Amino acid sequence: MKNNIISKLFKKLAAAAAIVLAFILLLSLAGSYGRYRTKENTRELVIEHLEFLNESIENEEYDRILELEGVQKQNFWKNDEESLIIEYFCKGAGIASAGTYAGFYYTSEDQPVGYEGTASNFTKEKNGWRWEEKNGDNYEYTERIAAHWYYYEAGF
């Protein structure tokens, strides 16, 4: 009788563990899919409005880009007399010390730059460039969408 009860209890625990494991796996896949969708949505936004984006930059009307649905914030940097970097934030999740930020940026140099206009030691990865903090979990990923326009994702 005791063996039968232990056997039933073990089966219930194994089933519960399998359900929890499946749930964790689904959450992980959902997070990856969400990042993929953010990148694809940002890419589509830039490509669909490329003429508008380029005109806004050419006419130095950088704030006009904030009129686009999904564009929430703008940051502007001039790293030197010639270089112009304008970053547009589209989506974020988490809190400051554990957040992920995504959007697109314009760079007059048409070279990948780090989050908030910083110089990063990127390494080439598939279609873009990645930087990862040594002994930490901070990372940046950037990918060219069109001439001078790049997608970015930064995690902290």
Tab-separated table of N, CA and C in Angstrom:
chain	number	residue	atom	x	y	z
A	1	MET	N	0.817	-1.195	0.000
A	1	MET	CA	0.000	0.000	0.000
A	1	MET	C	0.862	1.260	0.000
A	2	LYS	N	1.946	1.283	0.858
A	2	LYS	CA	2.834	2.437	0.897
A	2	LYS	C	3.540	2.626	-0.437
A	3	ASN	N	3.970	1.539	-1.060
A	3	ASN	CA	4.639	1.623	-2.357
A	3	ASN	C	3.715	2.198	-3.413
A	4	ASN	N	2.440	1.834	-3.347
A	4	ASN	CA	1.449	2.323	-4.294
A	4	ASN	C	1.250	3.836	-4.123
A	5	ILE	N	1.184	4.303	-2.875
A	5	ILE	CA	1.009	5.737	-2.603
A	5	ILE	C	2.248	6.505	-3.065
A	6	ILE	N	3.448	5.967	-2.761
A	6	ILE	CA	4.692	6.615	-3.172
A	6	ILE	C	4.790	6.650	-4.690
A	7	SER	N	4.387	5.591	-5.336
A	7	SER	CA	4.422	5.522	-6.793
A	7	SER	C	3.501	6.578	-7.416
A	8	LYS	N	2.292	6.735	-6.869
A	8	LYS	CA	1.343	7.741	-7.367
A	8	LYS	C	1.877	9.149	-7.128
A	9	LEU	N	2.453	9.364	-5.938
A	9	LEU	CA	3.007	10.670	-5.609
A	9	LEU	C	4.168	11.019	-6.557
A	10	PHE	N	5.022	10.043	-6.817
A	10	PHE	CA	6.144	10.245	-7.721
A	10	PHE	C	5.659	10.596	-9.131
A	11	LYS	N	4.616	9.899	-9.596
A	11	LYS	CA	4.070	10.181	-10.931
A	11	LYS	C	3.498	11.588	-11.006
A	12	LYS	N	2.813	12.025	-9.933
A	12	LYS	CA	2.238	13.374	-9.908
A	12	LYS	C	3.340	14.428	-9.899
A	13	LEU	N	4.409	14.191	-9.116
A	13	LEU	CA	5.528	15.124	-9.078
A	13	LEU	C	6.233	15.204	-10.429
A	14	ALA	N	6.396	14.053	-11.070
A	14	ALA	CA	7.037	14.023	-12.386
A	14	ALA	C	6.182	14.785	-13.410
A	15	ALA	N	4.874	14.615	-13.348
A	15	ALA	CA	3.977	15.320	-14.265
A	15	ALA	C	4.024	16.827	-14.007
A	16	ALA	N	4.026	17.214	-12.740
A	16	ALA	CA	4.094	18.632	-12.393
A	16	ALA	C	5.414	19.230	-12.862
A	17	ALA	N	6.510	18.518	-12.680
A	17	ALA	CA	7.813	18.994	-13.121
A	17	ALA	C	7.839	19.153	-14.644
A	18	ALA	N	7.245	18.230	-15.359
A	18	ALA	CA	7.197	18.308	-16.822
A	18	ALA	C	6.392	19.526	-17.272
A	19	ILE	N	5.300	19.811	-16.586
A	19	ILE	CA	4.469	20.970	-16.926
A	19	ILE	C	5.244	22.261	-16.669
A	20	VAL	N	5.923	22.349	-15.532
A	20	VAL	CA	6.720	23.538	-15.215
A	20	VAL	C	7.835	23.720	-16.244
A	21	LEU	N	8.501	22.647	-16.590
A	21	LEU	CA	9.577	22.708	-17.584
A	21	LEU	C	9.051	23.166	-18.945
A	22	ALA	N	7.906	22.644	-19.344
A	22	ALA	CA	7.305	23.047	-20.619
A	22	ALA	C	6.923	24.521	-20.591
A	23	PHE	N	6.407	24.995	-19.479
A	23	PHE	CA	6.035	26.393	-19.328
A	23	PHE	C	7.264	27.293	-19.453
A	24	ILE	N	8.355	26.915	-18.794
A	24	ILE	CA	9.596	27.691	-18.867
A	24	ILE	C	10.116	27.720	-20.302
A	25	LEU	N	10.058	26.610	-20.986
A	25	LEU	CA	10.496	26.542	-22.375
A	25	LEU	C	9.642	27.455	-23.257
A	26	LEU	N	8.334	27.437	-23.065
A	26	LEU	CA	7.450	28.295	-23.854
A	26	LEU	C	7.735	29.771	-23.598
A	27	LEU	N	7.982	30.142	-22.344
A	27	LEU	CA	8.317	31.531	-22.042
A	27	LEU	C	9.608	31.948	-22.727
A	28	SER	N	10.572	31.067	-22.735
A	28	SER	CA	11.841	31.350	-23.390
A	28	SER	C	11.642	31.563	-24.887
A	29	LEU	N	10.876	30.684	-25.504
A	29	LEU	CA	10.617	30.822	-26.944
A	29	LEU	C	9.826	32.082	-27.243
A	30	ALA	N	8.869	32.418	-26.376
A	30	ALA	CA	8.077	33.633	-26.574
A	30	ALA	C	8.978	34.861	-26.512
A	31	GLY	N	9.940	34.889	-25.595
A	31	GLY	CA	10.872	36.011	-25.500
A	31	GLY	C	11.712	36.147	-26.750
A	32	SER	N	12.202	35.043	-27.275
A	32	SER	CA	12.998	35.072	-28.503
A	32	SER	C	12.155	35.536	-29.679
A	33	TYR	N	10.924	35.073	-29.746
A	33	TYR	CA	10.031	35.485	-30.823
A	33	TYR	C	9.737	36.981	-30.724
A	34	GLY	N	9.554	37.464	-29.478
A	34	GLY	CA	9.293	38.882	-29.274
A	34	GLY	C	10.447	39.734	-29.773
A	35	ARG	N	11.694	39.317	-29.505
A	35	ARG	CA	12.861	40.047	-29.988
A	35	ARG	C	12.899	40.024	-31.513
A	36	TYR	N	12.597	38.878	-32.099
A	36	TYR	CA	12.573	38.756	-33.554
A	36	TYR	C	11.523	39.704	-34.142
A	37	ARG	N	10.340	39.729	-33.554
A	37	ARG	CA	9.272	40.592	-34.060
A	37	ARG	C	9.659	42.054	-33.928
A	38	THR	N	10.303	42.423	-32.819
A	38	THR	CA	10.732	43.807	-32.646
A	38	THR	C	11.685	44.197	-33.771
A	39	LYS	N	12.632	43.338	-34.074
A	39	LYS	CA	13.592	43.630	-35.140
A	39	LYS	C	12.887	43.729	-36.487
A	40	GLU	N	12.019	42.787	-36.768
A	40	GLU	CA	11.318	42.800	-38.052
A	40	GLU	C	10.385	44.004	-38.161
A	41	ASN	N	9.685	44.335	-37.076
A	41	ASN	CA	8.796	45.508	-37.099
A	41	ASN	C	9.589	46.792	-37.315
A	42	THR	N	10.743	46.891	-36.671
A	42	THR	CA	11.586	48.079	-36.824
A	42	THR	C	12.115	48.166	-38.252
A	43	ARG	N	12.556	47.053	-38.784
A	43	ARG	CA	13.049	47.007	-40.164
A	43	ARG	C	11.940	47.465	-41.128
A	44	GLU	N	10.744	46.938	-40.957
A	44	GLU	CA	9.612	47.317	-41.819
A	44	GLU	C	9.293	48.802	-41.692
A	45	LEU	N	9.320	49.320	-40.468
A	45	LEU	CA	9.041	50.729	-40.237
A	45	LEU	C	10.023	51.609	-41.009
A	46	VAL	N	11.292	51.292	-40.917
A	46	VAL	CA	12.321	52.091	-41.600
A	46	VAL	C	12.176	51.969	-43.118
A	47	ILE	N	12.017	50.767	-43.610
A	47	ILE	CA	11.916	50.573	-45.062
A	47	ILE	C	10.669	51.257	-45.627
A	48	GLU	N	9.529	51.117	-44.929
A	48	GLU	CA	8.285	51.742	-45.409
A	48	GLU	C	8.362	53.261	-45.429
A	49	HIS	N	9.133	53.852	-44.520
A	49	HIS	CA	9.193	55.310	-44.387
A	49	HIS	C	10.571	55.873	-44.751
A	50	LEU	N	11.324	55.145	-45.529
A	50	LEU	CA	12.704	55.535	-45.824
A	50	LEU	C	12.802	56.926	-46.461
A	51	GLU	N	11.944	57.215	-47.403
A	51	GLU	CA	11.984	58.529	-48.048
A	51	GLU	C	11.703	59.635	-47.029
A	52	PHE	N	10.691	59.443	-46.197
A	52	PHE	CA	10.355	60.401	-45.137
A	52	PHE	C	11.521	60.567	-44.161
A	53	LEU	N	12.141	59.455	-43.760
A	53	LEU	CA	13.267	59.498	-42.830
A	53	LEU	C	14.440	60.274	-43.431
A	54	ASN	N	14.778	59.962	-44.670
A	54	ASN	CA	15.900	60.646	-45.320
A	54	ASN	C	15.628	62.140	-45.507
A	55	GLU	N	14.390	62.501	-45.881
A	55	GLU	CA	14.031	63.920	-46.020
A	55	GLU	C	14.133	64.637	-44.680
A	56	SER	N	13.689	63.974	-43.614
A	56	SER	CA	13.753	64.578	-42.282
A	56	SER	C	15.194	64.840	-41.873
A	57	ILE	N	16.076	63.907	-42.169
A	57	ILE	CA	17.493	64.089	-41.844
A	57	ILE	C	18.098	65.192	-42.717
A	58	GLU	N	17.824	65.130	-44.011
A	58	GLU	CA	18.375	66.107	-44.950
A	58	GLU	C	17.955	67.532	-44.592
A	59	ASN	N	16.702	67.699	-44.133
A	59	ASN	CA	16.178	69.017	-43.773
A	59	ASN	C	16.421	69.369	-42.303
A	60	GLU	N	17.150	68.514	-41.602
A	60	GLU	CA	17.458	68.688	-40.178
A	60	GLU	C	16.194	68.842	-39.335
A	61	GLU	N	15.146	68.118	-39.721
A	61	GLU	CA	13.882	68.090	-38.979
A	61	GLU	C	13.771	66.745	-38.256
A	62	TYR	N	14.700	66.519	-37.351
A	62	TYR	CA	14.845	65.223	-36.692
A	62	TYR	C	13.619	64.841	-35.856
A	63	ASP	N	12.953	65.833	-35.270
A	63	ASP	CA	11.781	65.566	-34.424
A	63	ASP	C	10.585	65.039	-35.222
A	64	ARG	N	10.537	65.332	-36.511
A	64	ARG	CA	9.420	64.847	-37.343
A	64	ARG	C	9.302	63.325	-37.289
A	65	ILE	N	10.430	62.661	-37.130
A	65	ILE	CA	10.446	61.198	-37.126
A	65	ILE	C	9.664	60.653	-35.936
A	66	LEU	N	9.553	61.444	-34.874
A	66	LEU	CA	8.772	61.027	-33.696
A	66	LEU	C	7.279	60.907	-34.014
A	67	GLU	N	6.847	61.454	-35.141
A	67	GLU	CA	5.442	61.354	-35.554
A	67	GLU	C	5.078	59.941	-35.999
A	68	LEU	N	6.070	59.141	-36.362
A	68	LEU	CA	5.808	57.778	-36.819
A	68	LEU	C	5.304	56.920	-35.662
A	69	GLU	N	4.286	56.127	-35.933
A	69	GLU	CA	3.746	55.242	-34.909
A	69	GLU	C	4.811	54.240	-34.470
A	70	GLY	N	4.994	54.134	-33.174
A	70	GLY	CA	5.958	53.200	-32.623
A	70	GLY	C	7.283	53.839	-32.237
A	71	VAL	N	7.532	55.056	-32.710
A	71	VAL	CA	8.768	55.761	-32.353
A	71	VAL	C	8.456	56.613	-31.132
A	72	GLN	N	9.165	56.350	-30.035
A	72	GLN	CA	8.800	56.971	-28.767
A	72	GLN	C	9.738	58.071	-28.291
A	73	LYS	N	11.003	57.990	-28.647
A	73	LYS	CA	11.988	58.918	-28.090
A	73	LYS	C	13.149	59.087	-29.055
A	74	GLN	N	13.802	60.243	-28.979
A	74	GLN	CA	14.941	60.535	-29.846
A	74	GLN	C	16.131	60.970	-28.990
A	75	ASN	N	17.319	60.500	-29.357
A	75	ASN	CA	18.569	60.963	-28.751
A	75	ASN	C	19.487	61.401	-29.874
A	76	PHE	N	20.223	62.447	-29.647
A	76	PHE	CA	21.022	63.093	-30.679
A	76	PHE	C	22.459	63.220	-30.193
A	77	TRP	N	23.434	62.800	-31.035
A	77	TRP	CA	24.854	62.921	-30.690
A	77	TRP	C	25.639	63.424	-31.878
A	78	LYS	N	26.621	64.226	-31.569
A	78	LYS	CA	27.640	64.632	-32.547
A	78	LYS	C	28.960	64.280	-31.904
A	79	ASN	N	29.553	63.177	-32.339
A	79	ASN	CA	30.805	62.726	-31.739
A	79	ASN	C	31.996	63.562	-32.170
A	80	ASP	N	31.865	64.253	-33.289
A	80	ASP	CA	32.880	65.191	-33.747
A	80	ASP	C	32.194	66.160	-34.703
A	81	GLU	N	32.951	67.019	-35.343
A	81	GLU	CA	32.370	68.032	-36.230
A	81	GLU	C	31.617	67.437	-37.419
A	82	GLU	N	32.056	66.276	-37.871
A	82	GLU	CA	31.493	65.677	-39.078
A	82	GLU	C	30.435	64.616	-38.811
A	83	SER	N	30.523	63.947	-37.692
A	83	SER	CA	29.702	62.764	-37.415
A	83	SER	C	28.380	63.130	-36.733
A	84	LEU	N	27.302	62.583	-37.242
A	84	LEU	CA	25.976	62.797	-36.675
A	84	LEU	C	25.334	61.443	-36.409
A	85	ILE	N	24.825	61.250	-35.197
A	85	ILE	CA	24.142	60.017	-34.835
A	85	ILE	C	22.828	60.405	-34.163
A	86	ILE	N	21.728	59.889	-34.689
A	86	ILE	CA	20.420	60.140	-34.092
A	86	ILE	C	19.760	58.790	-33.848
A	87	GLU	N	19.467	58.530	-32.596
A	87	GLU	CA	18.909	57.243	-32.183
A	87	GLU	C	17.428	57.421	-31.859
A	88	TYR	N	16.606	56.504	-32.362
A	88	TYR	CA	15.166	56.534	-32.114
A	88	TYR	C	14.769	55.266	-31.367
A	89	PHE	N	14.223	55.469	-30.181
A	89	PHE	CA	13.801	54.365	-29.324
A	89	PHE	C	12.393	53.939	-29.717
A	90	CYS	N	12.195	52.619	-29.866
A	90	CYS	CA	10.881	52.094	-30.242
A	90	CYS	C	10.260	51.198	-29.173
A	91	LYS	N	11.077	50.391	-28.507
A	91	LYS	CA	10.502	49.433	-27.570
A	91	LYS	C	11.512	49.079	-26.489
A	92	GLY	N	11.003	48.903	-25.285
A	92	GLY	CA	11.849	48.498	-24.172
A	92	GLY	C	11.069	47.595	-23.236
A	93	ALA	N	11.811	46.824	-22.465
A	93	ALA	CA	11.194	45.926	-21.488
A	93	ALA	C	12.119	45.806	-20.293
A	94	GLY	N	11.544	45.595	-19.144
A	94	GLY	CA	12.336	45.423	-17.940
A	94	GLY	C	12.614	46.751	-17.261
A	95	ILE	N	13.422	46.684	-16.208
A	95	ILE	CA	13.817	47.887	-15.487
A	95	ILE	C	15.257	48.211	-15.838
A	96	ALA	N	15.686	49.398	-15.466
A	96	ALA	CA	16.985	49.923	-15.909
A	96	ALA	C	18.132	48.926	-15.806
A	97	SER	N	18.275	48.266	-14.679
A	97	SER	CA	19.422	47.372	-14.522
A	97	SER	C	19.215	46.010	-15.175
A	98	ALA	N	18.023	45.753	-15.655
A	98	ALA	CA	17.741	44.469	-16.309
A	98	ALA	C	16.800	44.689	-17.485
A	99	GLY	N	17.097	45.695	-18.283
A	99	GLY	CA	16.205	46.040	-19.371
A	99	GLY	C	16.791	45.743	-20.736
A	100	THR	N	15.900	45.719	-21.711
A	100	THR	CA	16.273	45.580	-23.109
A	100	THR	C	15.650	46.744	-23.858
A	101	TYR	N	16.431	47.401	-24.701
A	101	TYR	CA	15.972	48.553	-25.463
A	101	TYR	C	16.209	48.287	-26.941
A	102	ALA	N	15.260	48.721	-27.771
A	102	ALA	CA	15.385	48.474	-29.204
A	102	ALA	C	14.847	49.658	-29.989
A	103	GLY	N	15.402	49.828	-31.170
A	103	GLY	CA	14.958	50.895	-32.044
A	103	GLY	C	15.841	50.951	-33.273
A	104	PHE	N	16.017	52.155	-33.808
A	104	PHE	CA	16.859	52.328	-34.986
A	104	PHE	C	17.617	53.638	-34.857
A	105	TYR	N	18.665	53.772	-35.644
A	105	TYR	CA	19.421	55.015	-35.611
A	105	TYR	C	19.936	55.360	-36.996
A	106	TYR	N	20.201	56.650	-37.152
A	106	TYR	CA	20.828	57.188	-38.352
A	106	TYR	C	22.258	57.539	-37.987
A	107	THR	N	23.193	57.209	-38.854
A	107	THR	CA	24.580	57.621	-38.679
A	107	THR	C	25.104	58.176	-39.997
A	108	SER	N	25.631	59.383	-39.938
A	108	SER	CA	26.139	60.021	-41.159
A	108	SER	C	27.343	59.271	-41.718
A	109	GLU	N	28.050	58.546	-40.868
A	109	GLU	CA	29.234	57.796	-41.305
A	109	GLU	C	28.865	56.457	-41.959
A	110	ASP	N	27.611	56.033	-41.836
A	110	ASP	CA	27.137	54.746	-42.353
A	110	ASP	C	27.991	53.580	-41.848
A	111	GLN	N	28.329	53.638	-40.549
A	111	GLN	CA	29.065	52.582	-39.863
A	111	GLN	C	28.319	52.254	-38.574
A	112	PRO	N	28.331	51.004	-38.157
A	112	PRO	CA	27.635	50.665	-36.917
A	112	PRO	C	28.240	51.384	-35.716
A	113	VAL	N	27.381	51.865	-34.839
A	113	VAL	CA	27.817	52.501	-33.593
A	113	VAL	C	27.077	51.852	-32.428
A	114	GLY	N	27.628	52.016	-31.254
A	114	GLY	CA	27.038	51.436	-30.060
A	114	GLY	C	25.846	52.223	-29.549
A	115	TYR	N	25.171	51.637	-28.600
A	115	TYR	CA	24.019	52.255	-27.946
A	115	TYR	C	24.402	53.635	-27.405
A	116	GLU	N	23.516	54.585	-27.603
A	116	GLU	CA	23.706	55.968	-27.194
A	116	GLU	C	24.928	56.615	-27.841
A	117	GLY	N	25.228	56.193	-29.059
A	117	GLY	CA	26.275	56.822	-29.843
A	117	GLY	C	27.695	56.481	-29.428
A	118	THR	N	27.845	55.476	-28.593
A	118	THR	CA	29.181	55.121	-28.116
A	118	THR	C	29.911	54.251	-29.131
A	119	ALA	N	31.213	54.251	-29.026
A	119	ALA	CA	32.031	53.363	-29.855
A	119	ALA	C	32.080	52.008	-29.156
A	120	SER	N	31.724	50.968	-29.847
A	120	SER	CA	31.761	49.624	-29.272
A	120	SER	C	32.707	48.753	-30.060
A	121	ASN	N	33.283	47.814	-29.385
A	121	ASN	CA	34.180	46.858	-30.020
A	121	ASN	C	33.343	45.700	-30.563
A	122	PHE	N	32.654	45.959	-31.665
A	122	PHE	CA	31.751	44.975	-32.245
A	122	PHE	C	32.514	43.842	-32.921
A	123	THR	N	31.888	42.675	-32.929
A	123	THR	CA	32.356	41.572	-33.756
A	123	THR	C	31.228	41.240	-34.723
A	124	LYS	N	31.590	40.865	-35.940
A	124	LYS	CA	30.598	40.533	-36.974
A	124	LYS	C	29.835	39.285	-36.558
A	125	GLU	N	28.519	39.336	-36.688
A	125	GLU	CA	27.668	38.189	-36.366
A	125	GLU	C	26.524	38.122	-37.366
A	126	LYS	N	26.465	37.061	-38.145
A	126	LYS	CA	25.426	36.864	-39.155
A	126	LYS	C	25.219	38.134	-39.965
A	127	ASN	N	24.059	38.791	-39.799
A	127	ASN	CA	23.726	39.970	-40.598
A	127	ASN	C	24.093	41.285	-39.923
A	128	GLY	N	24.720	41.219	-38.749
A	128	GLY	CA	24.997	42.446	-38.021
A	128	GLY	C	26.282	42.373	-37.233
A	129	TRP	N	26.299	43.134	-36.144
A	129	TRP	CA	27.473	43.222	-35.282
A	129	TRP	C	27.013	43.111	-33.829
A	130	ARG	N	27.837	42.462	-32.980
A	130	ARG	CA	27.491	42.239	-31.576
A	130	ARG	C	28.659	42.612	-30.679
A	131	TRP	N	28.309	43.141	-29.523
A	131	TRP	CA	29.264	43.383	-28.447
A	131	TRP	C	28.676	42.770	-27.182
A	132	GLU	N	29.500	42.069	-26.418
A	132	GLU	CA	29.073	41.508	-25.136
A	132	GLU	C	30.089	41.872	-24.082
A	133	GLU	N	29.584	42.262	-22.940
A	133	GLU	CA	30.449	42.624	-21.820
A	133	GLU	C	31.151	41.389	-21.268
A	134	LYS	N	32.448	41.509	-21.041
A	134	LYS	CA	33.183	40.410	-20.410
A	134	LYS	C	32.762	40.362	-18.952
A	135	ASN	N	32.532	39.165	-18.446
A	135	ASN	CA	32.145	38.958	-17.044
A	135	ASN	C	30.871	39.707	-16.673
A	136	GLY	N	29.941	39.793	-17.590
A	136	GLY	CA	28.673	40.470	-17.323
A	136	GLY	C	27.623	40.031	-18.323
A	137	ASP	N	26.457	40.650	-18.255
A	137	ASP	CA	25.376	40.270	-19.168
A	137	ASP	C	24.943	41.405	-20.096
A	138	ASN	N	25.662	42.513	-20.097
A	138	ASN	CA	25.335	43.608	-21.003
A	138	ASN	C	25.717	43.232	-22.430
A	139	TYR	N	24.891	43.644	-23.372
A	139	TYR	CA	25.189	43.352	-24.771
A	139	TYR	C	24.577	44.419	-25.670
A	140	GLU	N	25.077	44.497	-26.874
A	140	GLU	CA	24.507	45.335	-27.922
A	140	GLU	C	24.523	44.541	-29.219
A	141	TYR	N	23.495	44.731	-30.016
A	141	TYR	CA	23.447	44.143	-31.344
A	141	TYR	C	22.950	45.220	-32.293
A	142	THR	N	23.559	45.327	-33.450
A	142	THR	CA	23.125	46.295	-34.452
A	142	THR	C	23.181	45.652	-35.833
A	143	GLU	N	22.280	46.102	-36.704
A	143	GLU	CA	22.188	45.515	-38.035
A	143	GLU	C	21.776	46.601	-39.018
A	144	ARG	N	22.442	46.654	-40.144
A	144	ARG	CA	22.129	47.663	-41.171
A	144	ARG	C	20.789	47.343	-41.819
A	145	ILE	N	19.950	48.364	-41.925
A	145	ILE	CA	18.646	48.227	-42.585
A	145	ILE	C	18.729	48.791	-43.997
A	146	ALA	N	19.299	49.974	-44.103
A	146	ALA	CA	19.469	50.669	-45.389
A	146	ALA	C	20.651	51.617	-45.210
A	147	ALA	N	21.056	52.270	-46.282
A	147	ALA	CA	22.183	53.201	-46.187
A	147	ALA	C	21.946	54.201	-45.058
A	148	HIS	N	22.855	54.234	-44.098
A	148	HIS	CA	22.858	55.140	-42.949
A	148	HIS	C	21.856	54.781	-41.847
A	149	TRP	N	21.010	53.788	-42.044
A	149	TRP	CA	19.988	53.423	-41.059
A	149	TRP	C	20.252	52.025	-40.511
A	150	TYR	N	20.219	51.905	-39.174
A	150	TYR	CA	20.553	50.640	-38.499
A	150	TYR	C	19.535	50.323	-37.416
A	151	TYR	N	19.276	49.050	-37.229
A	151	TYR	CA	18.493	48.548	-36.090
A	151	TYR	C	19.447	48.398	-34.918
A	152	TYR	N	18.971	48.626	-33.702
A	152	TYR	CA	19.788	48.345	-32.532
A	152	TYR	C	18.963	47.651	-31.438
A	153	GLU	N	19.655	46.855	-30.665
A	153	GLU	CA	19.092	46.254	-29.448
A	153	GLU	C	20.191	46.284	-28.412
A	154	ALA	N	19.862	46.735	-27.216
A	154	ALA	CA	20.833	46.799	-26.121
A	154	ALA	C	20.197	46.202	-24.879
A	155	GLY	N	20.945	45.376	-24.198
A	155	GLY	CA	20.446	44.746	-22.982
A	155	GLY	C	21.397	44.979	-21.834
A	156	PHE	N	20.818	45.209	-20.646
A	156	PHE	CA	21.631	45.503	-19.467
A	156	PHE	C	21.170	44.674	-18.285
